[in-house]
mmCIF file of C-alpha atoms and ligand atoms in Angstrom:
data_model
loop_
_atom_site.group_PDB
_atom_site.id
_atom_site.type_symbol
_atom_site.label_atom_id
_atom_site.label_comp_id
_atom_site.label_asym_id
_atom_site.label_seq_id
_atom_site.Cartn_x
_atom_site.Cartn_y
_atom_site.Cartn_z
ATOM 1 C CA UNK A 132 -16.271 2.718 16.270
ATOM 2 C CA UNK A 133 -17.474 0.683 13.199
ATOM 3 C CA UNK A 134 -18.878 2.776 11.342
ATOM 4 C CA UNK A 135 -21.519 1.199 8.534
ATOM 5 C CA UNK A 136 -20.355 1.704 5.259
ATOM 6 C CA UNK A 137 -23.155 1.741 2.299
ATOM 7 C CA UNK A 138 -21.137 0.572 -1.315
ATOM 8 C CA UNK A 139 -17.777 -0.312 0.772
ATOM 9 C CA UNK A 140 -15.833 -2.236 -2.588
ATOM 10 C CA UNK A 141 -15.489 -5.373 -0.585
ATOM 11 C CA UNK A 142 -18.508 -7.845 -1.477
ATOM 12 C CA UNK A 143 -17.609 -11.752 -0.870
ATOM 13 C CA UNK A 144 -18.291 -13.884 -4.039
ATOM 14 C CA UNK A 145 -21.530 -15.142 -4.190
ATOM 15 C CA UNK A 146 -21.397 -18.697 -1.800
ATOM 16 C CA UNK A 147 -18.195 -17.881 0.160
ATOM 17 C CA UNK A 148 -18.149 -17.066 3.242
ATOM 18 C CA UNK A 149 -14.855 -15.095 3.095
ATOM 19 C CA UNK A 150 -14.862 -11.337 4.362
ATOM 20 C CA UNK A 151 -12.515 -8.103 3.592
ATOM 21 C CA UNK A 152 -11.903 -9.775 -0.182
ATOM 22 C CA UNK A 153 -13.007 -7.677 -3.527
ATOM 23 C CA UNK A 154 -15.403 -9.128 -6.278
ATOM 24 C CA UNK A 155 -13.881 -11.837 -7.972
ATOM 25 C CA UNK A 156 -11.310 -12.848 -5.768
ATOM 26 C CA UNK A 157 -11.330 -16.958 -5.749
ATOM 27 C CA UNK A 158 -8.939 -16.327 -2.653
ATOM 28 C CA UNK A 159 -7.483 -13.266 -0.815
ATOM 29 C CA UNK A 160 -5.008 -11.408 -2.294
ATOM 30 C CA UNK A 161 -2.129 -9.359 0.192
ATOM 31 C CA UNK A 162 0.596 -7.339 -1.263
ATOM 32 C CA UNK A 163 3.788 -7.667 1.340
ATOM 33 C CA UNK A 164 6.194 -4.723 0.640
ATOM 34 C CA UNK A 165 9.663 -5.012 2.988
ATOM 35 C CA UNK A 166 10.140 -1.438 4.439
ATOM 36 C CA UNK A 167 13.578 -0.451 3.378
ATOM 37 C CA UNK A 168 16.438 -2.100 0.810
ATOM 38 C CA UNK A 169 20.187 -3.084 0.753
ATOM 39 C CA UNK A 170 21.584 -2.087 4.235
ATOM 40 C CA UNK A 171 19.264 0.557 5.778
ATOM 41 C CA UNK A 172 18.255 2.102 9.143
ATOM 42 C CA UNK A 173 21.310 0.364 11.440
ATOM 43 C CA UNK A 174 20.415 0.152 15.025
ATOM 44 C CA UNK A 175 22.650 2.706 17.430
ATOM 45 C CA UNK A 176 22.391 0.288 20.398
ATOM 46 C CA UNK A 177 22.401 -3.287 18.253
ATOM 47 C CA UNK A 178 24.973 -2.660 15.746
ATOM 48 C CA UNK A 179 24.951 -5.904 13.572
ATOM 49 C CA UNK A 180 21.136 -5.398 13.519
ATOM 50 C CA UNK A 181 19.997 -3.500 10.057
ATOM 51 C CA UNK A 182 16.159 -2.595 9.531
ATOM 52 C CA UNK A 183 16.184 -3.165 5.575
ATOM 53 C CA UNK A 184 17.620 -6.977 6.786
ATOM 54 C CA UNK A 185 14.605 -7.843 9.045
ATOM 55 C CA UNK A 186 12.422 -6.200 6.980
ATOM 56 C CA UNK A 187 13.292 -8.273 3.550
ATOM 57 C CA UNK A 188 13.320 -11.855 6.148
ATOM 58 C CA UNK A 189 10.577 -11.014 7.580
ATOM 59 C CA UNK A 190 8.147 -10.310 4.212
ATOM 60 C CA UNK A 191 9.276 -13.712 2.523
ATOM 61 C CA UNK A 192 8.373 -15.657 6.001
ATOM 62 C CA UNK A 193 4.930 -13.927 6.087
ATOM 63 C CA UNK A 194 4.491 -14.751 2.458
ATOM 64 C CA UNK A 195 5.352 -18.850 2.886
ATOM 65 C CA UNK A 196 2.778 -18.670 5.657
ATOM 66 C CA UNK A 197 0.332 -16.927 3.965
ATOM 67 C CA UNK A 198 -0.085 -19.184 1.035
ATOM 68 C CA UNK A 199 0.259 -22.177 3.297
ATOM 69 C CA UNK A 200 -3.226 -21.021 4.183
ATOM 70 C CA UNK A 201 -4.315 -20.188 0.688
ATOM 71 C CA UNK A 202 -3.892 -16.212 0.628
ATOM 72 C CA UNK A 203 -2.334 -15.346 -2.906
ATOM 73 C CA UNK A 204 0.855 -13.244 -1.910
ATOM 74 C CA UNK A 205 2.450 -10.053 -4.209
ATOM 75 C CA UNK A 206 5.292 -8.785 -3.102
ATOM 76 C CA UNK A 207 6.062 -5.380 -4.285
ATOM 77 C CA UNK A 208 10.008 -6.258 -4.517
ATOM 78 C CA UNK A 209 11.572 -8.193 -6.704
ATOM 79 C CA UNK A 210 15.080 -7.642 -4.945
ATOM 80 C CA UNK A 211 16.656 -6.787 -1.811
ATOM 81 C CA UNK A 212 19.488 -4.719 -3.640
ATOM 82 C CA UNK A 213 17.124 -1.868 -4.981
ATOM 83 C CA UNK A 214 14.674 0.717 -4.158
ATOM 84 C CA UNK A 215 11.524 1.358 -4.911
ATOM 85 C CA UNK A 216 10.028 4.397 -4.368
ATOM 86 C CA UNK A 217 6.920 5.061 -2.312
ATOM 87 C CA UNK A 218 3.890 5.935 -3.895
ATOM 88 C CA UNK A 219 4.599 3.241 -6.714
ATOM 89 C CA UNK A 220 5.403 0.311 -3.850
ATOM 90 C CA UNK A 221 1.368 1.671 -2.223
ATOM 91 C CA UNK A 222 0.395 1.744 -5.865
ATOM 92 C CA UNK A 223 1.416 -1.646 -6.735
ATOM 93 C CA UNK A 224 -1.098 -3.161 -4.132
ATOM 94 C CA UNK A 225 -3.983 -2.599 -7.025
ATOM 95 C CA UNK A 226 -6.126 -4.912 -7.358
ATOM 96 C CA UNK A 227 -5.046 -6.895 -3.648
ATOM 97 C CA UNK A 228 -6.840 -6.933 -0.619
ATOM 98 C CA UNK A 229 -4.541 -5.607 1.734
ATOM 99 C CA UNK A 230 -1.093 -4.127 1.687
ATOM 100 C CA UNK A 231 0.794 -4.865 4.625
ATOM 101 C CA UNK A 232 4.217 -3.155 4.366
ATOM 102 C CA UNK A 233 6.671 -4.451 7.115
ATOM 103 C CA UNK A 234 9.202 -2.457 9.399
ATOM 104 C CA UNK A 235 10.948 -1.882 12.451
ATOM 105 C CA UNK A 236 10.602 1.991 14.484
ATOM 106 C CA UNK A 237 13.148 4.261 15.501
ATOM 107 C CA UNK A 238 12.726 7.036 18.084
ATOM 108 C CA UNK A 239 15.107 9.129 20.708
ATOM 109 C CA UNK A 240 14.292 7.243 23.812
ATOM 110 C CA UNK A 241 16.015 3.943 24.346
ATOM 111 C CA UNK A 242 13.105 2.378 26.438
ATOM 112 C CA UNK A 243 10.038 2.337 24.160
ATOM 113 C CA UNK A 244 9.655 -0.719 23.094
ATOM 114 C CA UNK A 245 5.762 -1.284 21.326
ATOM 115 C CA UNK A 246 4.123 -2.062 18.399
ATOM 116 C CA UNK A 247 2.855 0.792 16.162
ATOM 117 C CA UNK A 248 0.426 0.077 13.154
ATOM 118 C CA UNK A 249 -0.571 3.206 10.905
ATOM 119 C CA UNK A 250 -3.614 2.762 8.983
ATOM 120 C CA UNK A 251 -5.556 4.658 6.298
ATOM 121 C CA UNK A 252 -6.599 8.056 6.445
ATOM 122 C CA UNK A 253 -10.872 7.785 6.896
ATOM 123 C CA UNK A 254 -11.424 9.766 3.615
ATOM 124 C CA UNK A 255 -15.714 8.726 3.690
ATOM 125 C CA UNK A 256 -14.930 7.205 0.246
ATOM 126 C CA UNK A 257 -15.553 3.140 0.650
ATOM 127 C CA UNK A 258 -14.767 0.298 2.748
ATOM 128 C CA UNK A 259 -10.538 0.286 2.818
ATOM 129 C CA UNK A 260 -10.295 2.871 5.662
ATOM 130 C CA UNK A 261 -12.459 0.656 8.222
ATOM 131 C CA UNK A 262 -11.052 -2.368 6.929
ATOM 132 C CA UNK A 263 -7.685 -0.870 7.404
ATOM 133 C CA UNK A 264 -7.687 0.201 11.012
ATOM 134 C CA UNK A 265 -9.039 -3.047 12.305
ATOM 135 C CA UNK A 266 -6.283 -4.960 10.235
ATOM 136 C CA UNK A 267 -4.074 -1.908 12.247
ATOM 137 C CA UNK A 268 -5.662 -3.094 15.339
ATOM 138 C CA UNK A 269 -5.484 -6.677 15.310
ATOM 139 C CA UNK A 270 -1.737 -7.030 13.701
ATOM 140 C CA UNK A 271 -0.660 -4.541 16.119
ATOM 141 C CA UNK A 272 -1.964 -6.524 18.871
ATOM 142 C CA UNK A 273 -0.253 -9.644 17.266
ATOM 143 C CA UNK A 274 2.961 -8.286 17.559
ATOM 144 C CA UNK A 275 2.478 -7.325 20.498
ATOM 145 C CA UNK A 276 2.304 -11.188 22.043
ATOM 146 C CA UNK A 277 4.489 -12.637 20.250
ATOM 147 C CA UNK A 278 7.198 -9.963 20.710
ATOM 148 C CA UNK A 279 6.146 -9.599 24.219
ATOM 149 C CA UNK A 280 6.773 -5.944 23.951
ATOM 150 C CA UNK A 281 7.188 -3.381 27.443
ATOM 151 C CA UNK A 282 5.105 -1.025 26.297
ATOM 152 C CA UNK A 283 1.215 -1.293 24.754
ATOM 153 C CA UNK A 284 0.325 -1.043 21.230
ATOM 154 C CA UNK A 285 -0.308 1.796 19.456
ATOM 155 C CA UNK A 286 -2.154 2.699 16.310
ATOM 156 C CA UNK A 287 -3.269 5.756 14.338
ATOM 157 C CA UNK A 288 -3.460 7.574 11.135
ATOM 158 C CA UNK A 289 -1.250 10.386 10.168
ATOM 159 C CA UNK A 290 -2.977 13.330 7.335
ATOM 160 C CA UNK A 291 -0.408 14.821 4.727
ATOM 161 C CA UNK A 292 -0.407 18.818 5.807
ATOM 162 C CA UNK A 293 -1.382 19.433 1.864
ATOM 163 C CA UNK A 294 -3.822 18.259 -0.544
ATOM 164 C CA UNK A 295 -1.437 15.517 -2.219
ATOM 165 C CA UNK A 296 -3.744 14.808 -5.102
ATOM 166 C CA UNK A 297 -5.166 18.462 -5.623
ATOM 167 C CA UNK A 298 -8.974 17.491 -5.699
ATOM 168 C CA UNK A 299 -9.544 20.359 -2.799
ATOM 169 C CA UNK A 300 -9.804 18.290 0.082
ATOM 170 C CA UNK A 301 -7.373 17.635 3.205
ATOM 171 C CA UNK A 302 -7.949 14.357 3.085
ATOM 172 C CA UNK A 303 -4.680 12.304 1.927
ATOM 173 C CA UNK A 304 -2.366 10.434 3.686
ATOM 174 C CA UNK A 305 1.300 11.479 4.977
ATOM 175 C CA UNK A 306 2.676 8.528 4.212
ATOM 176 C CA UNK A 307 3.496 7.738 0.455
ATOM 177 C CA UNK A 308 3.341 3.730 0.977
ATOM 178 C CA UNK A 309 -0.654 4.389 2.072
ATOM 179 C CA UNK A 310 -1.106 6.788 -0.112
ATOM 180 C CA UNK A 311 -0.851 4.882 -2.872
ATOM 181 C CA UNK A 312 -2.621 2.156 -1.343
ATOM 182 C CA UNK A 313 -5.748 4.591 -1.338
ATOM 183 C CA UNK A 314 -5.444 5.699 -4.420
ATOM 184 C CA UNK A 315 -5.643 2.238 -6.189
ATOM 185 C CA UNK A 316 -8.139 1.412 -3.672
ATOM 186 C CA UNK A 317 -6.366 -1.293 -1.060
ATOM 187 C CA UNK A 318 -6.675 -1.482 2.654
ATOM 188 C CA UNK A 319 -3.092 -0.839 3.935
ATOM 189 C CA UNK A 320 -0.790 -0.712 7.060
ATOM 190 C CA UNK A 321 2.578 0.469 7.916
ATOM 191 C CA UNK A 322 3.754 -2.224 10.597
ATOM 192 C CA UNK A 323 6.239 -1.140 12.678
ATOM 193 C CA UNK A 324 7.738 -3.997 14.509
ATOM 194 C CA UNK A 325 8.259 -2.203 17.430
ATOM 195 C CA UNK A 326 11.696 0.042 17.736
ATOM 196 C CA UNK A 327 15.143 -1.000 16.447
ATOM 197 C CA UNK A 328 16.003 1.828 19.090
ATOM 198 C CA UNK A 329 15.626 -0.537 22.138
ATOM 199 C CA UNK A 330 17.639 -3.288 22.846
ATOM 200 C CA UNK A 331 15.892 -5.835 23.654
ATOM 201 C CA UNK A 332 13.528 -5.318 20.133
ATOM 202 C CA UNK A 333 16.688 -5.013 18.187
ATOM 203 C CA UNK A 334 18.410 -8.416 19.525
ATOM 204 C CA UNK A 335 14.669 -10.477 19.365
ATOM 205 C CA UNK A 336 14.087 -9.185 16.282
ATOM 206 C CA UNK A 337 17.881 -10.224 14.581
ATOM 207 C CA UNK A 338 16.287 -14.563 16.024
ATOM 208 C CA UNK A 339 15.105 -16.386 12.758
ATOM 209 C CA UNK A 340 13.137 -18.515 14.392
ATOM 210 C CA UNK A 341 11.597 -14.873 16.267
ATOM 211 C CA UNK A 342 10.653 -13.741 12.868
ATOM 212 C CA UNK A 343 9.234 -16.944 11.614
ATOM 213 C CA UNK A 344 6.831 -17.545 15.025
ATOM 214 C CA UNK A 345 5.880 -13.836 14.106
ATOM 215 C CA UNK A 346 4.998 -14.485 10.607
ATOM 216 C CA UNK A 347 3.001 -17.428 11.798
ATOM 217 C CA UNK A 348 0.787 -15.523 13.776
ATOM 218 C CA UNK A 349 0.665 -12.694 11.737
ATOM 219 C CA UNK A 350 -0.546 -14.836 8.943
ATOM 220 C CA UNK A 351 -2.916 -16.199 11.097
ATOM 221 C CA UNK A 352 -4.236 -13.236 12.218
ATOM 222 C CA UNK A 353 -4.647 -12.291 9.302
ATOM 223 C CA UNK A 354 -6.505 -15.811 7.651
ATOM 224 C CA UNK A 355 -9.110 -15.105 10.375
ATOM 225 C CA UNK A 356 -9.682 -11.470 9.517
ATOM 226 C CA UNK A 357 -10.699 -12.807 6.148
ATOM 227 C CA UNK A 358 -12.653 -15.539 7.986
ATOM 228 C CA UNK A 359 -10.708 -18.665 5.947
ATOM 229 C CA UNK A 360 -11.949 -20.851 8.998
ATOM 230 C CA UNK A 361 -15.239 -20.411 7.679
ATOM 231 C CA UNK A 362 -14.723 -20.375 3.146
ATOM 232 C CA UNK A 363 -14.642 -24.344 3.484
ATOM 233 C CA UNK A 364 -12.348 -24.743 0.286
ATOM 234 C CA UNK A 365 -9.925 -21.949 1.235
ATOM 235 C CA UNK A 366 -9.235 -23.813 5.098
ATOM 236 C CA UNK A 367 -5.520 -24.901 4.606
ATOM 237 C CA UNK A 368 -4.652 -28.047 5.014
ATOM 238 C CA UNK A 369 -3.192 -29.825 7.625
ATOM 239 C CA UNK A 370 -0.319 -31.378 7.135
ATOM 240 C CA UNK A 371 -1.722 -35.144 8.984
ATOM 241 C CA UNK A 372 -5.317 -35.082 8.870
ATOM 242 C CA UNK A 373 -6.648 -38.042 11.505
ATOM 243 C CA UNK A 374 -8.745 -40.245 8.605
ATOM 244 C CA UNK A 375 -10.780 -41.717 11.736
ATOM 245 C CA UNK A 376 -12.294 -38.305 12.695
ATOM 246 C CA UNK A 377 -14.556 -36.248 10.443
ATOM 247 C CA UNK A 378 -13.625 -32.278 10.621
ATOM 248 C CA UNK A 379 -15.595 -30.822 12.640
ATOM 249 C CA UNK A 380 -17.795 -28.212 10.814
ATOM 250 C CA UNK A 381 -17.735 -24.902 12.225
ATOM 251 C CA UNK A 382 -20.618 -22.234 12.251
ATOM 252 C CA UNK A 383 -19.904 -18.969 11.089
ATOM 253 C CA UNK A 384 -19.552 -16.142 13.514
ATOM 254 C CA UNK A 385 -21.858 -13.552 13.201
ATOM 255 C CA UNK A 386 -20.490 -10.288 13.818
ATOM 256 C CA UNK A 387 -17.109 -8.517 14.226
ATOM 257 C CA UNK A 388 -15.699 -5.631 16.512
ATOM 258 C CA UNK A 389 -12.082 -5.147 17.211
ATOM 259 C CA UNK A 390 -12.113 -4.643 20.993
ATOM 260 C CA UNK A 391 -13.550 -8.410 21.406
ATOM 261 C CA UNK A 392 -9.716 -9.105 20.043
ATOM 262 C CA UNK A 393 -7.199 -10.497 22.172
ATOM 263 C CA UNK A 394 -6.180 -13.301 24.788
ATOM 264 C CA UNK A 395 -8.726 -14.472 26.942
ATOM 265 C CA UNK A 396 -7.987 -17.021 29.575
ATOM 266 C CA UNK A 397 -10.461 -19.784 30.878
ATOM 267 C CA UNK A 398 -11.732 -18.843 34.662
ATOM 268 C CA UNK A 399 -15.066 -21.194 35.039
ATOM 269 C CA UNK A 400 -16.527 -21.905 38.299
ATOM 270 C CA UNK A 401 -16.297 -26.077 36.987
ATOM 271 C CA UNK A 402 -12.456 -25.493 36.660
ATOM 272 C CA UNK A 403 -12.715 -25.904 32.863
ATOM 273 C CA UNK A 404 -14.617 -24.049 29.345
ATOM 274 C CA UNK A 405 -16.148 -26.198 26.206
ATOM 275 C CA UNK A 406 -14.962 -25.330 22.609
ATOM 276 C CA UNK A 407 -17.700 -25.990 20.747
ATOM 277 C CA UNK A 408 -18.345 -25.570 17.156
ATOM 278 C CA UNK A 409 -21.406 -23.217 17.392
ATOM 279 C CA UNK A 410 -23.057 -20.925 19.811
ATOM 280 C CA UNK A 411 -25.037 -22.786 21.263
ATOM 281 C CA UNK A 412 -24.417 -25.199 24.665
ATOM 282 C CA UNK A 413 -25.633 -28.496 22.262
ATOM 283 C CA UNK A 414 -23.340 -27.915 19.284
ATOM 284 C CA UNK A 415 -20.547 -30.292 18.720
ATOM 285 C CA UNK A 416 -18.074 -29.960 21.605
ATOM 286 C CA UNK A 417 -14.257 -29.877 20.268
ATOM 287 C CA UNK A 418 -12.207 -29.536 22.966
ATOM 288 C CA UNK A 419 -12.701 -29.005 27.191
ATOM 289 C CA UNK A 420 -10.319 -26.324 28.865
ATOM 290 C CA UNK A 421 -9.099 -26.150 32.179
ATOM 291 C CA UNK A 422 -9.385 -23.048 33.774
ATOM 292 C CA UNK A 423 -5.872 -20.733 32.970
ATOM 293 C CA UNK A 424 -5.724 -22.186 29.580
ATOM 294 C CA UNK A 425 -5.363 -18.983 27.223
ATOM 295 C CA UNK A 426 -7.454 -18.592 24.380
ATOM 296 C CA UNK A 427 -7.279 -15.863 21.233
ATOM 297 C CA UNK A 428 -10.229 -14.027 19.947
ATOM 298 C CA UNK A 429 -9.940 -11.936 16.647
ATOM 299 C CA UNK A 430 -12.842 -9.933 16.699
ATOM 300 C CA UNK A 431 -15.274 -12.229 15.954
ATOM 301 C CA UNK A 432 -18.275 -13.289 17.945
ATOM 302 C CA UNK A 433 -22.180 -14.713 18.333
ATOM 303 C CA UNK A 434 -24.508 -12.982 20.736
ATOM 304 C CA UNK A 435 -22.795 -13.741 23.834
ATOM 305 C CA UNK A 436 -20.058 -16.652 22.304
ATOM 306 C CA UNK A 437 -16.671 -15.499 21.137
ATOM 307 C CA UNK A 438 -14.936 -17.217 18.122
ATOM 308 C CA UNK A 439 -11.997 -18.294 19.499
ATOM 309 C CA UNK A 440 -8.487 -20.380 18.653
ATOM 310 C CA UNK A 441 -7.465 -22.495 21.860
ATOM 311 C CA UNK A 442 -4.171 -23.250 23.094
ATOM 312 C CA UNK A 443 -3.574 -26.096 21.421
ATOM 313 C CA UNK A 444 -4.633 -24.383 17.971
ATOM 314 C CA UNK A 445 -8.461 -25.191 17.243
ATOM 315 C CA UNK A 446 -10.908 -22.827 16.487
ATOM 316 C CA UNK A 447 -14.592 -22.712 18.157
ATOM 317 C CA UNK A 448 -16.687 -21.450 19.966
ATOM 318 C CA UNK A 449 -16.843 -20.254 23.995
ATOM 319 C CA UNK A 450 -19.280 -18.720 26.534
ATOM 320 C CA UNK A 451 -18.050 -15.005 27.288
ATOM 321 C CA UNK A 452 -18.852 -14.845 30.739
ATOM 322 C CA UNK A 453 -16.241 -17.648 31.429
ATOM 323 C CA UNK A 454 -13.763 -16.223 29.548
ATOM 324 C CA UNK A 455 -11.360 -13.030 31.382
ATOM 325 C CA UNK A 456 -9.287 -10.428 28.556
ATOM 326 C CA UNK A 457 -5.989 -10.740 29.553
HETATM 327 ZN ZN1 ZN B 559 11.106 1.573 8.398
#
C-alpha cells in the first residue's frame, strides 16, 4: 500500500512538475553502480558469460539513455578493473535521487528465470523507502518485458539480523549497497537481471543490442517515474521534431499507484481507443488505436484515465474500461 508520508525529503522545486527529485535538483539525479568488477560471478551453464561483464555494459548503456532524457547520471565506478566496497558504493549515492545498482542472480535451480528487485528496508524515517519499492516494482516489471522472462517478477526487502548502525533498532538493511543508500538518504534498488543460472537469461543477456533495448526501457521507466513527460524543459528532445505540428501539450496525471503499472492492450467495442492528451473525451486527441494494440502504464492515472505510452511511443491519455492488463 502507499502509505502517506508527512516530511518525506522529496519536494519538487517550486514550478516543476517533476516528482521523486530532492530540493534543488534542476533535473534528476541517479547514481548507476555495476554490481561486480574485473571478471566475476561466471555462469555454470553459459561459460563465456561473466556477471561483472554485463553488469559494467549494462550501467554505461543505462547512463547514455538516461541523460538523453535529461537525468544527470553518477556512476559510482570509475573502472571496471577495481572494487569498491559496499557500503561506500550505497554511500556514494548522497545527494542523488535514486541508486539503481545493476546485476544478474544466481540460484541452485537451472529453471528460474525472473526478475528480482530488492528495495529499502521501510524504517518510518522519510520518503526513500516508498519511493524505493515502487521504483522496485516498476523496474522489475520492466525487465520483465523486455527480457520476456518464464517466471513472474519478484520484489522484496531483506532486514540485516543485527542493528548495523547501533542506534537500538532492527531496522537496517542486509544488504551493504542499500544500506548505504539509507544512510545518506537515497531511494535505492538492487536489480537483479534475472539469473545467470538459466540458460536462456545467460545467452539473452551476453546480446548488445539485448542490453541496450533494456536500458532503453529502463530509462524510460524510469523518466516517467519522475514524471519528465510532464517538467516541460526537462522532456528530451527528439531527434526530428515535425516543424508543421505544434507538440501536443499534455496534462499532468493526477495520482500514482503501482498496481495501475503494466501493459494494457486496446479491447473497445468500436474496434479502436483515443490517446488523448487529457482526461477528458474533448481534449486533444493524439493518436486512435485499434483494438490489440498494447499500451504501457507506469502507475500513473486521472479518475478513471490511465497515463499511458502507445505502441508507437506517445504518451496520453486512455479510458480504463477499454483498456485489459495483460
Ligand atoms: Zn550480482
Amino acid at each position: 500500500m502507499l502509505k502517506p508520508r508527512p516530511g518525506g525529503g522529496a519536494t519538487p522545486k517550486e514550478g516543476n512538475t517533476m516528482k521523486n527529485v530532492k530540493a534543488g535538483h534542476a533535473k534528476p539525479i541517479v547514481c548507476l553502480d555495476a554490481g561486480h568488477y574485473g571478471k566475476y560471478n561466471r555462469s555454470p551453464v553459459v561459460p563465456a558469460y561473466y556477471e561483472s561483464v554485463m553488469n559494467w555494459a549494462l550501467h554505461n548503456y543505462l547512463a547514455r539513455e538516461l541523460e538523453a532524457r535529461g537525468i544527470q547520471v553518477k556512476k559510482t565506478r570509475t573502472t571496471q578493473a577495481k572494487d569498491l566496497e559496499l557500503n561506500a558504493r550505497g554511500k556514494a549515492s548522497a545527494g542523488c535521487d535514486l541508486f539503481i545498482s545493476i546485476h544478474s542472480n544466481a540460484c541452485d535451480t537451472e529453471s528460474v528465470d525472473r526478475p528480482v528487485a530488492i528495495y529499502l528496508v521501510d524504517d518510518n524515517c522519510g520518503a526513500i523507502d516508498e519511493q524505493s519499492r515502487q521504483v522496485a516494482a516498476l523496474l522489475a516489471e520492466t525487465v520483465r518485458e523486455i527480457m520476456q522472462t518464464n517466471d513472474p517478477a519478484k520484489t522484496y526487502s531483506k532486514l540485516a539480523s543485527g542493528d548495523r548502525d547501533g542506534d537500538g533498532k532492527k531496522n537496517d538493511d542486509y544488504y551493504g549497497v542499500l544500506y548505504g543508500c539509507h544512510q545518506v538518504g537515497t531511494a535505492g534498488i538492487i536489480l537483479e537481471h534475472s539469473f545467470h543460472t538459466n540458460t536462456r537469461a545467460a545467452k539473452w543477456l551476453m546480446q548488445d543490442a539485448n542490453l541496450q533495448a533494456l536500458a532503453k526501457a529502463e530509462a524510460a521507466t524510469i523518466a516517467a517515474w519522475f514524471d519528465l513527460d510532464h517538467a516541460g524543459s526537462e522532456k528530451p528532445a527528439e531527434p526530428a521534431p515535425a516543424p508543421e505540428k505544434a507538440p501536443v501539450k499534455l496534462d499532468p496525471a493526477k495520482s500514482f499507484h503501482k498496481y495501475k503499472a503494466g501493459v494494457y492492450k486496446v479491447q473497445s467495442s468500436d474496434g479502436c481507443l483515443n490517446l488523448r492528451a487529457g482526461a477528458a473525451a474533448d481534449k486533444q486527441l493524439i493518436e486512435t488505436m485499434a483494438n490489440g494494440t498494447k499500451v504501457r502504464c507506469y502507475g500513473y492515472y486521472t479518475d478513471a484515465w490511465l497515463y499511458v505510452v502507445s505502441a508507437s511511443g506517445k504518451a496520453g491519455f486512455c479510458h480504463s474500461a477499454y483498456l485489459k492488463k495483460q
